[in-house]
Tab-separated table of C-alpha atoms (C1' of nucleotides) in Angstrom:
chain	number	residue	atom	x	y	z
A	1	MET	CA	68.762	244.112	14.222
A	2	ALA	CA	69.741	241.199	16.390
A	3	THR	CA	69.224	241.744	20.070
A	4	THR	CA	70.188	238.491	21.689
A	5	TYR	CA	70.023	237.661	25.371
A	6	ARG	CA	73.815	237.724	25.302
A	7	ASP	CA	73.788	241.300	24.048
A	8	ILE	CA	71.447	242.331	26.816
A	9	LYS	CA	73.418	240.485	29.445
A	10	ALA	CA	76.668	242.024	28.261
A	11	ASP	CA	75.147	245.492	28.152
A	12	LEU	CA	73.701	245.281	31.650
A	13	LEU	CA	76.908	243.772	32.986
A	14	HIS	CA	78.836	246.595	31.422
A	15	GLN	CA	76.598	249.129	33.107
A	16	ILE	CA	77.105	247.364	36.416
A	17	THR	CA	80.868	247.057	36.252
A	18	GLN	CA	81.247	250.596	34.931
A	19	GLY	CA	79.246	252.050	37.755
A	20	GLN	CA	76.255	253.290	35.781
A	21	LEU	CA	74.221	250.800	37.748
A	22	PRO	CA	75.808	251.055	41.196
A	23	PRO	CA	75.354	248.424	43.914
A	24	GLY	CA	71.909	248.638	45.455
A	25	SER	CA	70.284	250.344	42.495
A	26	THR	CA	67.138	248.922	40.965
A	27	LEU	CA	67.028	247.837	37.353
A	28	PRO	CA	64.048	248.560	35.134
A	29	ASN	CA	61.536	245.738	35.087
A	30	GLU	CA	61.437	243.142	32.364
A	31	VAL	CA	58.670	244.780	30.364
A	32	GLU	CA	60.475	248.109	30.253
A	33	LEU	CA	63.766	246.526	29.309
A	34	ALA	CA	62.073	244.532	26.570
A	35	ALA	CA	60.733	247.813	25.165
A	36	THR	CA	64.149	249.452	25.509
A	37	TYR	CA	65.951	246.691	23.686
A	38	GLY	CA	63.104	246.057	21.278
A	39	CYS	CA	62.780	242.375	22.002
A	40	ALA	CA	60.479	239.903	23.689
A	41	ARG	CA	60.204	239.791	27.441
A	42	ALA	CA	61.456	236.193	27.481
A	43	THR	CA	64.738	237.364	26.008
A	44	VAL	CA	65.220	239.939	28.731
A	45	ASN	CA	64.198	237.335	31.267
A	46	ARG	CA	66.927	234.970	30.203
A	47	ALA	CA	69.572	237.676	30.341
A	48	MET	CA	68.537	238.743	33.819
A	49	ARG	CA	68.153	235.200	35.067
A	50	GLU	CA	71.739	234.493	34.091
A	51	LEU	CA	72.944	237.667	35.764
A	52	ALA	CA	71.186	236.489	38.902
A	53	ASP	CA	72.732	233.010	38.586
A	54	ASP	CA	76.133	234.613	38.234
A	55	GLY	CA	75.559	236.558	41.424
A	56	PHE	CA	75.478	240.064	39.984
A	57	ILE	CA	71.881	240.923	40.693
A	58	GLU	CA	69.197	239.852	43.087
A	59	ARG	CA	65.661	239.335	41.871
A	60	ARG	CA	62.480	239.390	43.886
A	61	ARG	CA	58.913	239.370	42.748
A	62	LYS	CA	57.191	242.636	43.160
A	63	ALA	CA	60.363	244.259	44.494
A	64	GLY	CA	62.225	244.078	41.216
A	65	SER	CA	65.868	243.421	40.394
A	66	ARG	CA	68.713	245.076	42.244
A	67	VAL	CA	72.451	245.141	41.777
A	68	ARG	CA	74.016	243.234	44.656
A	69	ASP	CA	76.013	245.212	47.189
A	70	ALA	CA	78.746	242.676	47.544
A	71	PRO	CA	78.510	240.618	44.430
A	72	VAL	CA	78.253	237.055	45.636
A	73	ARG	CA	80.975	236.111	43.280
A	74	GLN	CA	81.416	232.437	43.115
A	75	ALA	CA	84.474	230.556	42.115
A	76	ARG	CA	83.842	227.285	40.378
A	77	PHE	CA	86.314	224.508	40.796
A	78	THR	CA	86.193	221.475	38.646
A	79	ILE	CA	86.762	218.353	40.696
A	80	PRO	CA	89.239	216.458	38.629
A	81	VAL	CA	90.208	212.837	38.555
A	82	THR	CA	93.816	212.750	39.690
A	83	ARG	CA	94.945	210.955	36.562
A	84	GLN	CA	93.580	213.836	34.509
A	85	GLU	CA	94.989	216.429	36.869
A	86	VAL	CA	98.493	215.033	36.430
A	87	ALA	CA	98.099	214.631	32.693
A	88	ASP	CA	97.067	218.284	32.437
A	89	LEU	CA	100.395	219.201	34.011
A	90	GLY	CA	102.088	217.481	31.139
A	91	ALA	CA	103.459	214.833	33.458
A	92	THR	CA	103.252	211.059	33.308
A	93	TYR	CA	100.778	209.604	35.750
A	94	SER	CA	101.356	206.497	37.798
A	95	TYR	CA	99.519	204.885	40.637
A	96	ALA	CA	100.140	202.510	43.508
A	97	LEU	CA	97.939	200.811	46.055
A	98	VAL	CA	99.542	201.125	49.469
A	99	SER	CA	97.132	199.209	51.632
A	100	ARG	CA	93.683	197.758	51.699
A	101	ASP	CA	91.539	196.378	54.469
A	102	VAL	CA	87.963	195.978	55.603
A	103	ALA	CA	86.928	196.991	59.071
A	104	PRO	CA	84.073	198.418	61.087
A	105	ALA	CA	83.926	202.179	60.868
A	106	PRO	CA	86.072	204.019	63.426
A	107	ASP	CA	83.918	206.161	65.714
A	108	ARG	CA	85.104	209.416	64.263
A	109	LEU	CA	84.177	208.416	60.735
A	110	ARG	CA	80.956	206.779	61.829
A	111	ALA	CA	79.785	210.040	63.329
A	112	ARG	CA	80.924	212.039	60.360
A	113	LEU	CA	79.290	209.826	57.792
A	114	GLY	CA	76.225	208.978	59.820
A	115	LEU	CA	76.868	205.227	59.734
A	116	ALA	CA	75.384	202.462	61.854
A	117	ALA	CA	77.567	200.466	64.214
A	118	GLN	CA	77.470	197.358	62.026
A	119	ASP	CA	78.457	199.155	58.828
A	120	HIS	CA	81.795	198.045	57.436
A	121	LEU	CA	84.160	200.204	55.467
A	122	LEU	CA	86.700	199.356	52.830
A	123	HIS	CA	89.775	201.371	53.693
A	124	LEU	CA	92.195	202.083	50.861
A	125	VAL	CA	95.429	203.985	50.907
A	126	CYS	CA	96.859	204.947	47.543
A	127	MET	CA	99.618	207.029	46.043
A	128	HIS	CA	99.469	209.045	42.872
A	129	TYR	CA	102.676	210.065	41.120
A	130	ALA	CA	103.584	212.661	38.522
A	131	ASP	CA	106.657	211.735	36.506
A	132	GLY	CA	107.530	209.282	39.242
A	133	ALA	CA	107.497	211.873	42.036
A	134	PRO	CA	104.885	211.744	44.788
A	135	TYR	CA	101.942	213.914	43.847
A	136	GLN	CA	99.039	212.967	46.057
A	137	TYR	CA	98.347	210.681	48.996
A	138	GLU	CA	94.821	209.301	48.986
A	139	ASN	CA	93.202	207.999	52.144
A	140	ARG	CA	89.816	206.592	51.268
A	141	TRP	CA	86.948	204.834	52.989
A	142	ILE	CA	84.117	203.246	51.041
A	143	ASN	CA	80.837	202.312	52.701
A	144	LEU	CA	80.288	198.667	51.825
A	145	SER	CA	76.667	198.849	52.880
A	146	ALA	CA	76.117	201.360	50.093
A	147	THR	CA	78.555	199.872	47.601
A	148	PRO	CA	79.057	196.144	48.230
A	149	ASP	CA	80.637	195.642	44.799
A	150	ALA	CA	83.679	197.585	45.922
A	151	ALA	CA	84.700	194.658	48.115
A	152	HIS	CA	85.270	192.514	45.029
A	153	PHE	CA	87.192	194.996	42.962
A	154	ASP	CA	90.958	194.938	42.891
A	155	PHE	CA	92.270	198.465	43.222
A	156	ALA	CA	95.866	197.486	42.495
A	157	GLN	CA	95.797	198.814	38.938
A	158	SER	CA	93.719	201.978	39.061
A	159	GLY	CA	92.472	204.333	41.731
A	160	PRO	CA	89.172	204.003	43.541
A	161	ASN	CA	88.026	207.409	42.363
A	162	GLU	CA	87.901	206.337	38.742
A	163	TRP	CA	86.055	203.169	39.669
A	164	LEU	CA	83.575	204.996	41.884
A	165	ILE	CA	82.822	207.643	39.293
A	166	ALA	CA	82.063	205.025	36.704
A	167	GLN	CA	80.155	202.628	38.943
A	168	VAL	CA	78.466	204.468	41.747
A	169	PRO	CA	75.853	207.181	41.466
A	170	PHE	CA	75.800	210.003	43.978
A	171	THR	CA	73.729	213.041	44.646
A	172	ASP	CA	75.470	215.175	47.277
A	173	VAL	CA	79.063	216.097	47.844
A	174	GLN	CA	80.639	218.030	50.659
A	175	ILE	CA	84.154	219.368	50.241
A	176	SER	CA	86.565	220.968	52.618
A	177	PHE	CA	89.910	222.581	51.880
A	178	HIS	CA	92.488	223.223	54.546
A	179	ALA	CA	96.128	223.011	55.531
A	180	VAL	CA	97.692	220.368	57.752
A	181	PRO	CA	101.204	219.639	58.967
A	182	ALA	CA	102.630	216.434	57.523
A	183	ASP	CA	102.717	213.575	60.009
A	184	ALA	CA	105.303	210.817	59.786
A	185	THR	CA	103.203	208.748	57.399
A	186	LEU	CA	102.450	211.608	55.061
A	187	ALA	CA	106.049	212.759	55.153
A	188	ALA	CA	107.281	209.308	54.179
A	189	HIS	CA	104.872	208.902	51.300
A	190	LEU	CA	105.083	212.423	49.949
A	191	ASP	CA	108.839	212.559	50.345
A	192	CYS	CA	108.845	215.638	52.550
A	193	ALA	CA	109.705	216.544	56.126
A	194	ALA	CA	107.371	215.927	59.035
A	195	GLY	CA	105.588	219.163	59.849
A	196	ASP	CA	105.640	220.502	56.299
A	197	ALA	CA	102.518	222.416	55.394
A	198	LEU	CA	100.313	220.332	53.115
A	199	PHE	CA	97.219	221.289	51.192
A	200	GLN	CA	94.455	218.832	51.952
A	201	VAL	CA	91.042	218.188	50.479
A	202	GLU	CA	88.362	216.158	52.244
A	203	ARG	CA	85.339	215.016	50.341
A	204	THR	CA	82.238	213.193	51.476
A	205	THR	CA	79.984	211.741	48.801
A	206	ARG	CA	76.406	210.730	49.446
A	207	LEU	CA	73.559	209.108	47.574
A	208	ASP	CA	70.290	210.364	48.996
A	209	ARG	CA	71.822	211.025	52.419
A	210	GLN	CA	73.522	207.639	52.663
A	211	ALA	CA	77.276	208.094	52.771
A	212	VAL	CA	79.006	206.387	49.880
A	213	THR	CA	82.611	207.358	50.365
A	214	PHE	CA	84.889	209.665	52.283
A	215	VAL	CA	88.283	210.632	50.975
A	216	GLN	CA	91.176	212.655	52.274
A	217	LEU	CA	93.586	213.877	49.617
A	218	SER	CA	96.954	215.231	50.717
A	219	TYR	CA	99.046	217.006	48.127
A	220	ARG	CA	102.799	217.383	47.952
A	221	PRO	CA	104.165	220.572	49.485
A	222	GLY	CA	103.699	223.653	47.329
A	223	HIS	CA	100.622	222.380	45.538
A	224	ARG	CA	98.243	225.077	44.352
A	225	MET	CA	94.645	224.797	43.387
A	226	THR	CA	93.794	227.557	40.978
A	227	THR	CA	90.758	228.870	39.230
A	228	GLN	CA	89.560	231.876	37.328
A	229	TYR	CA	86.223	233.584	36.958
B	1	MET	CA	48.948	217.921	34.749
B	2	ALA	CA	51.811	220.245	35.444
B	3	THR	CA	55.026	219.223	33.780
B	4	THR	CA	57.543	221.848	34.716
B	5	TYR	CA	61.134	222.055	33.592
B	6	ARG	CA	62.041	221.142	37.160
B	7	ASP	CA	60.050	217.927	36.917
B	8	ILE	CA	61.785	217.014	33.707
B	9	LYS	CA	65.197	217.883	35.057
B	10	ALA	CA	64.578	215.861	38.211
B	11	ASP	CA	63.285	212.915	36.233
B	12	LEU	CA	66.224	212.847	33.837
B	13	LEU	CA	68.663	213.336	36.700
B	14	HIS	CA	67.052	210.454	38.501
B	15	GLN	CA	67.453	208.255	35.452
B	16	ILE	CA	71.093	209.263	35.229
B	17	THR	CA	71.988	208.709	38.863
B	18	GLN	CA	70.040	205.454	39.021
B	19	GLY	CA	71.837	204.051	36.034
B	20	GLN	CA	68.905	203.878	33.611
B	21	LEU	CA	70.800	206.410	31.529
B	22	PRO	CA	74.386	205.203	31.915
B	23	PRO	CA	77.414	207.380	31.108
B	24	GLY	CA	77.907	207.717	27.384
B	25	SER	CA	74.306	206.955	26.458
B	26	THR	CA	72.384	209.294	24.222
B	27	LEU	CA	69.204	210.979	25.398
B	28	PRO	CA	66.179	211.328	23.153
B	29	ASN	CA	66.130	214.619	21.284
B	30	GLU	CA	64.140	217.589	22.476
B	31	VAL	CA	61.152	217.002	20.210
B	32	GLU	CA	60.779	213.408	21.375
B	33	LEU	CA	61.105	214.329	25.033
B	34	ALA	CA	58.546	217.088	24.611
B	35	ALA	CA	56.131	214.504	23.245
B	36	THR	CA	56.974	212.093	26.050
B	37	TYR	CA	56.396	214.625	28.778
B	38	GLY	CA	53.521	216.291	26.952
B	39	CYS	CA	54.969	219.767	27.052
B	40	ALA	CA	56.503	222.370	24.793
B	41	ARG	CA	59.965	221.916	23.408
B	42	ALA	CA	61.151	225.060	25.178
B	43	THR	CA	60.397	223.449	28.502
B	44	VAL	CA	62.481	220.396	27.694
B	45	ASN	CA	65.173	222.706	26.401
B	46	ARG	CA	65.437	224.537	29.662
B	47	ALA	CA	65.648	221.300	31.659
B	48	MET	CA	68.404	219.926	29.438
B	49	ARG	CA	70.268	223.213	29.299
B	50	GLU	CA	70.475	223.236	33.076
B	51	LEU	CA	71.620	219.629	33.161
B	52	ALA	CA	74.364	220.622	30.750
B	53	ASP	CA	75.275	223.671	32.876
B	54	ASP	CA	75.472	221.418	35.899
B	55	GLY	CA	77.851	219.149	34.058
B	56	PHE	CA	75.690	216.044	33.861
B	57	ILE	CA	75.198	215.914	30.119
B	58	GLU	CA	76.980	217.161	27.036
B	59	ARG	CA	75.020	218.643	24.175
B	60	ARG	CA	76.056	218.965	20.553
B	61	ARG	CA	74.073	220.024	17.566
B	62	LYS	CA	73.204	217.195	15.312
B	63	ALA	CA	74.953	214.707	17.594
B	64	GLY	CA	72.400	215.030	20.374
B	65	SER	CA	72.754	214.952	24.151
B	66	ARG	CA	74.875	212.415	25.976
B	67	VAL	CA	75.411	211.561	29.600
B	68	ARG	CA	78.945	212.551	30.536
B	69	ASP	CA	81.420	209.791	31.352
B	70	ALA	CA	82.987	211.571	34.270
B	71	PRO	CA	80.523	214.190	35.337
B	72	VAL	CA	82.408	217.473	35.336
B	73	ARG	CA	81.160	218.217	38.789
B	74	GLN	CA	81.977	221.673	39.912
B	75	ALA	CA	82.177	223.017	43.401
B	76	ARG	CA	81.092	226.591	43.825
B	77	PHE	CA	82.649	228.700	46.510
B	78	THR	CA	81.233	231.985	47.503
B	79	ILE	CA	83.954	234.534	48.002
B	80	PRO	CA	82.927	236.222	51.208
B	81	VAL	CA	83.850	239.492	52.747
B	82	THR	CA	85.761	238.635	55.895
B	83	ARG	CA	83.407	240.652	58.071
B	84	GLN	CA	80.547	238.487	56.844
B	85	GLU	CA	82.546	235.302	57.146
B	86	VAL	CA	83.217	235.991	60.821
B	87	ALA	CA	79.651	237.072	61.486
B	88	ASP	CA	78.400	233.818	59.969
B	89	LEU	CA	80.438	231.964	62.573
B	90	GLY	CA	78.438	233.765	65.216
B	91	ALA	CA	81.523	235.611	66.363
B	92	THR	CA	82.142	239.311	66.836
B	93	TYR	CA	84.223	240.832	64.080
B	94	SER	CA	86.947	243.353	64.614
B	95	TYR	CA	89.589	244.826	62.378
B	96	ALA	CA	92.948	246.520	62.633
B	97	LEU	CA	95.222	248.205	60.136
B	98	VAL	CA	98.775	247.006	60.730
B	99	SER	CA	100.693	249.003	58.188
B	100	ARG	CA	100.283	251.129	55.133
B	101	ASP	CA	102.735	252.469	52.620
B	102	VAL	CA	103.098	253.429	48.990
B	103	ALA	CA	105.959	252.098	46.933
B	104	PRO	CA	106.934	251.016	43.459
B	105	ALA	CA	105.908	247.453	42.742
B	106	PRO	CA	108.411	244.814	43.799
B	107	ASP	CA	109.655	242.844	40.802
B	108	ARG	CA	107.851	239.674	41.785
B	109	LEU	CA	104.502	241.419	41.962
B	110	ARG	CA	105.158	243.496	38.874
B	111	ALA	CA	105.653	240.378	36.847
B	112	ARG	CA	102.663	238.682	38.372
B	113	LEU	CA	100.311	241.577	37.844
B	114	GLY	CA	101.740	242.752	34.552
B	115	LEU	CA	102.588	246.224	35.801
B	116	ALA	CA	104.860	248.849	34.312
B	117	ALA	CA	108.034	249.918	36.123
B	118	GLN	CA	106.589	253.289	37.094
B	119	ASP	CA	103.366	251.882	38.580
B	120	HIS	CA	103.033	252.464	42.282
B	121	LEU	CA	101.234	250.209	44.691
B	122	LEU	CA	99.475	250.922	47.944
B	123	HIS	CA	100.557	248.181	50.303
B	124	LEU	CA	98.258	247.426	53.223
B	125	VAL	CA	98.628	244.887	55.974
B	126	CYS	CA	95.531	244.217	58.057
B	127	MET	CA	94.299	241.879	60.725
B	128	HIS	CA	90.811	240.485	61.074
B	129	TYR	CA	89.664	239.106	64.404
B	130	ALA	CA	86.841	236.841	65.528
B	131	ASP	CA	85.811	237.400	69.132
B	132	GLY	CA	89.132	239.115	69.669
B	133	ALA	CA	91.218	236.187	68.463
B	134	PRO	CA	93.282	236.421	65.282
B	135	TYR	CA	91.262	235.109	62.354
B	136	GLN	CA	92.921	236.267	59.180
B	137	TYR	CA	96.046	238.123	58.145
B	138	GLU	CA	95.533	240.206	55.011
B	139	ASN	CA	98.443	241.289	52.873
B	140	ARG	CA	97.169	243.518	50.102
B	141	TRP	CA	98.508	245.546	47.221
B	142	ILE	CA	96.379	248.006	45.302
B	143	ASN	CA	97.408	249.339	41.908
B	144	LEU	CA	97.220	253.119	42.226
B	145	SER	CA	97.365	253.544	38.479
B	146	ALA	CA	94.069	251.707	38.254
B	147	THR	CA	92.567	253.029	41.472
B	148	PRO	CA	94.063	256.404	42.397
B	149	ASP	CA	91.267	257.093	44.893
B	150	ALA	CA	92.599	254.389	47.170
B	151	ALA	CA	95.535	256.630	48.063
B	152	HIS	CA	93.208	259.092	49.767
B	153	PHE	CA	91.150	256.633	51.723
B	154	ASP	CA	91.936	255.878	55.326
B	155	PHE	CA	91.779	252.157	55.915
B	156	ALA	CA	92.087	252.428	59.682
B	157	GLN	CA	88.424	251.755	60.306
B	158	SER	CA	87.399	249.140	57.775
B	159	GLY	CA	89.186	246.707	55.505
B	160	PRO	CA	90.219	247.419	51.942
B	161	ASN	CA	88.129	244.577	50.598
B	162	GLU	CA	84.888	246.225	51.592
B	163	TRP	CA	86.020	249.520	50.132
B	164	LEU	CA	87.180	247.943	46.891
B	165	ILE	CA	83.989	245.967	46.410
B	166	ALA	CA	81.900	249.083	46.803
B	167	GLN	CA	84.117	251.433	44.802
B	168	VAL	CA	86.016	249.558	42.161
B	169	PRO	CA	84.578	247.557	39.312
B	170	PHE	CA	86.359	244.438	38.134
B	171	THR	CA	85.892	241.844	35.462
B	172	ASP	CA	88.327	238.992	36.079
B	173	VAL	CA	89.486	237.230	39.178
B	174	GLN	CA	92.117	234.575	39.605
B	175	ILE	CA	92.230	232.600	42.826
B	176	SER	CA	94.696	230.143	44.245
B	177	PHE	CA	94.374	227.995	47.359
B	178	HIS	CA	97.354	226.401	49.000
B	179	ALA	CA	99.142	225.660	52.254
B	180	VAL	CA	102.173	227.520	53.598
B	181	PRO	CA	104.268	227.271	56.740
B	182	ALA	CA	103.894	230.278	59.022
B	183	ASP	CA	106.884	232.598	58.922
B	184	ALA	CA	107.830	234.743	61.918
B	185	THR	CA	105.528	237.584	60.885
B	186	LEU	CA	102.526	235.367	60.299
B	187	ALA	CA	103.170	233.469	63.518
B	188	ALA	CA	103.252	236.686	65.506
B	189	HIS	CA	100.064	238.065	64.042
B	190	LEU	CA	98.079	234.855	64.010
B	191	ASP	CA	99.281	233.862	67.455
B	192	CYS	CA	100.702	230.537	66.367
B	193	ALA	CA	104.103	228.875	66.097
B	194	ALA	CA	106.465	229.495	63.218
B	195	GLY	CA	106.183	226.628	60.769
B	196	ASP	CA	102.540	225.926	61.526
B	197	ALA	CA	100.558	224.895	58.469
B	198	LEU	CA	98.344	227.750	57.316
B	199	PHE	CA	95.637	227.794	54.704
B	200	GLN	CA	96.262	230.628	52.302
B	201	VAL	CA	94.230	232.221	49.529
B	202	GLU	CA	95.733	234.451	46.866
B	203	ARG	CA	93.489	236.518	44.674
B	204	THR	CA	94.262	238.769	41.744
B	205	THR	CA	91.514	241.078	40.546
B	206	ARG	CA	91.539	242.728	37.139
B	207	LEU	CA	89.458	245.196	35.184
B	208	ASP	CA	89.811	244.451	31.498
B	209	ARG	CA	93.276	242.921	31.953
B	210	GLN	CA	94.603	245.782	34.077
B	211	ALA	CA	95.460	244.520	37.542
B	212	VAL	CA	93.455	246.268	40.230
B	213	THR	CA	94.535	244.484	43.357
B	214	PHE	CA	96.372	241.447	44.635
B	215	VAL	CA	95.700	240.015	48.047
B	216	GLN	CA	97.156	237.221	50.126
B	217	LEU	CA	94.901	235.977	52.911
B	218	SER	CA	96.410	233.773	55.605
B	219	TYR	CA	94.050	232.026	57.976
B	220	ARG	CA	94.635	230.910	61.525
B	221	PRO	CA	95.711	227.281	61.875
B	222	GLY	CA	92.893	224.774	61.482
B	223	HIS	CA	90.785	226.959	59.234
B	224	ARG	CA	88.560	225.064	56.830
B	225	MET	CA	86.902	226.264	53.700
B	226	THR	CA	83.831	224.200	53.051
B	227	THR	CA	81.203	223.855	50.401
B	228	GLN	CA	78.486	221.528	49.270
B	229	TYR	CA	76.973	220.634	45.910
C	1	DT	C1'	45.834	244.174	46.023
C	2	DA	C1'	48.639	245.243	42.438
C	3	DG	C1'	53.293	244.888	40.453
C	4	DT	C1'	56.984	241.950	39.410
C	5	DG	C1'	59.295	237.944	38.174
C	6	DG	C1'	58.556	232.673	37.010
C	7	DT	C1'	57.145	229.754	33.770
C	8	DC	C1'	54.792	227.604	29.827
C	9	DT	C1'	53.154	227.481	24.920
C	10	DA	C1'	53.129	226.904	19.892
C	11	DG	C1'	55.477	228.258	16.432
C	12	DA	C1'	59.440	229.911	13.864
C	13	DC	C1'	64.126	230.581	11.903
C	14	DC	C1'	68.854	229.715	12.200
C	15	DA	C1'	73.732	227.760	13.075
C	16	DC	C1'	76.399	224.113	13.657
C	17	DG	C1'	78.387	219.965	12.424
C	18	DG	C1'	77.905	214.726	11.643
C	19	DA	C1'	77.161	211.594	7.786
D	1	DC	C1'	72.566	217.559	3.264
D	2	DC	C1'	69.584	217.692	7.081
D	3	DG	C1'	68.935	216.534	12.060
D	4	DT	C1'	69.855	218.634	16.332
D	5	DG	C1'	70.146	222.117	19.570
D	6	DG	C1'	70.129	227.500	20.130
D	7	DT	C1'	67.376	231.178	20.306
D	8	DC	C1'	63.567	234.433	19.663
D	9	DT	C1'	58.557	235.769	19.654
D	10	DA	C1'	53.967	237.161	21.306
D	11	DG	C1'	51.039	235.979	24.350
D	12	DA	C1'	49.261	233.915	28.545
D	13	DC	C1'	48.542	232.537	33.384
D	14	DC	C1'	50.355	232.142	37.813
D	15	DA	C1'	53.021	232.818	42.428
D	16	DC	C1'	54.934	235.587	45.368
D	17	DT	C1'	55.280	239.626	48.146
D	18	DA	C1'	55.808	244.615	49.138
D	19	DA	C1'	53.018	248.309	49.990
DNA sequence: TAGTGGTCTAGACCACGGA
DNA sequence: CCGTGGTCTAGACCACTAA
């Protein structure tokens, strides 16, 4: 008889989703479950640990394991490189550098990124195309104090994201999703009307609290970000 | 000396982010690492398994473990109940049922949810408020073939999401994030101008492939969905 | 203070999949 | 083939925390 941690996990999950273990109810402890399933406690432990990681149960020493009231279901989004994202659509990817300059950080960004007054930023504006049509407008700032090499790289051929991923380590990322109306600049680059509703992603990347880069990605109208879990 | 799996994970992660283990490089195998750290192989295994789960390394039998080129970083979003979401803002939550009716599924939804022609849907429109101001417009359909009980519940007092979470099991969820312009209805309910850019979430919930519910959540202008990893 | 989960060990067998 | 990771075991000690 093979009782794997997957079997146990699947069985418990089944009992949860089918209502035999309703929200708030307490599961048997690990020793009991190990006896029930006829396996080692470590095997039960792994099954339950994964259920907890997945947000189905809540575990506390001494108190035991309970089925969560409102399962803290979590959606996982992979953060793709735009080139890959376009390729996955079955479209041909192309790229263009719109502008590039180095300047002290604007106040708004300085506050947001926690930069000093003397920090300089490399500001890049880029366009990403799918089959020649505008796909994404990228507005990026790179902290040259954290990544001086970026000043010497020519971003005319490929996007800064690919370069950063390959060259610069990071530890923390903050992401925000929201909707904005297209301004004149966005409208011109994304080939849409001013005021159109655009899906926008903002991402701040840090290495041990020091801001490395901030990027604002604006997608063409109608773009959807989808996931499944 | 206490070498925990957390120590090992942190140490390897440090070596990866600091460039001592560059993308594409192969890590020592589990037996070697266990010797290096002076611990059991199972401990190393857990550290490396988590690094793989987190997307930092790729593991293959016989081939060994490699640092990923482009770390498949994943953002995790908790899918909150609106009541909780508003409470977390420090605002007072209130709710109102706007409309409720039962009808055969419109073609568009029937196709999307994979419903039969005779399936009937409970269609609910609700408003969620934060400190009395419009926060979210909820447009929901519930498959009565999957959840007949919903027909007998009065949603005047609390939202369908809370009821569904407590009453109805599900196995699969599909989510989409995007931006839409406010139409007249949305503008009226969210107290904004028609055409305003709104952040919208669409979610389809299934139990073993059978569609349970589909919901379209439209947020007030300026809403941001944020996460960190 | 006692029960529960968190973690580690030393060893074992197995499945996958490069060479 | 045979090296690597995947998993299980039986036992142990410990940390946290509810009662």
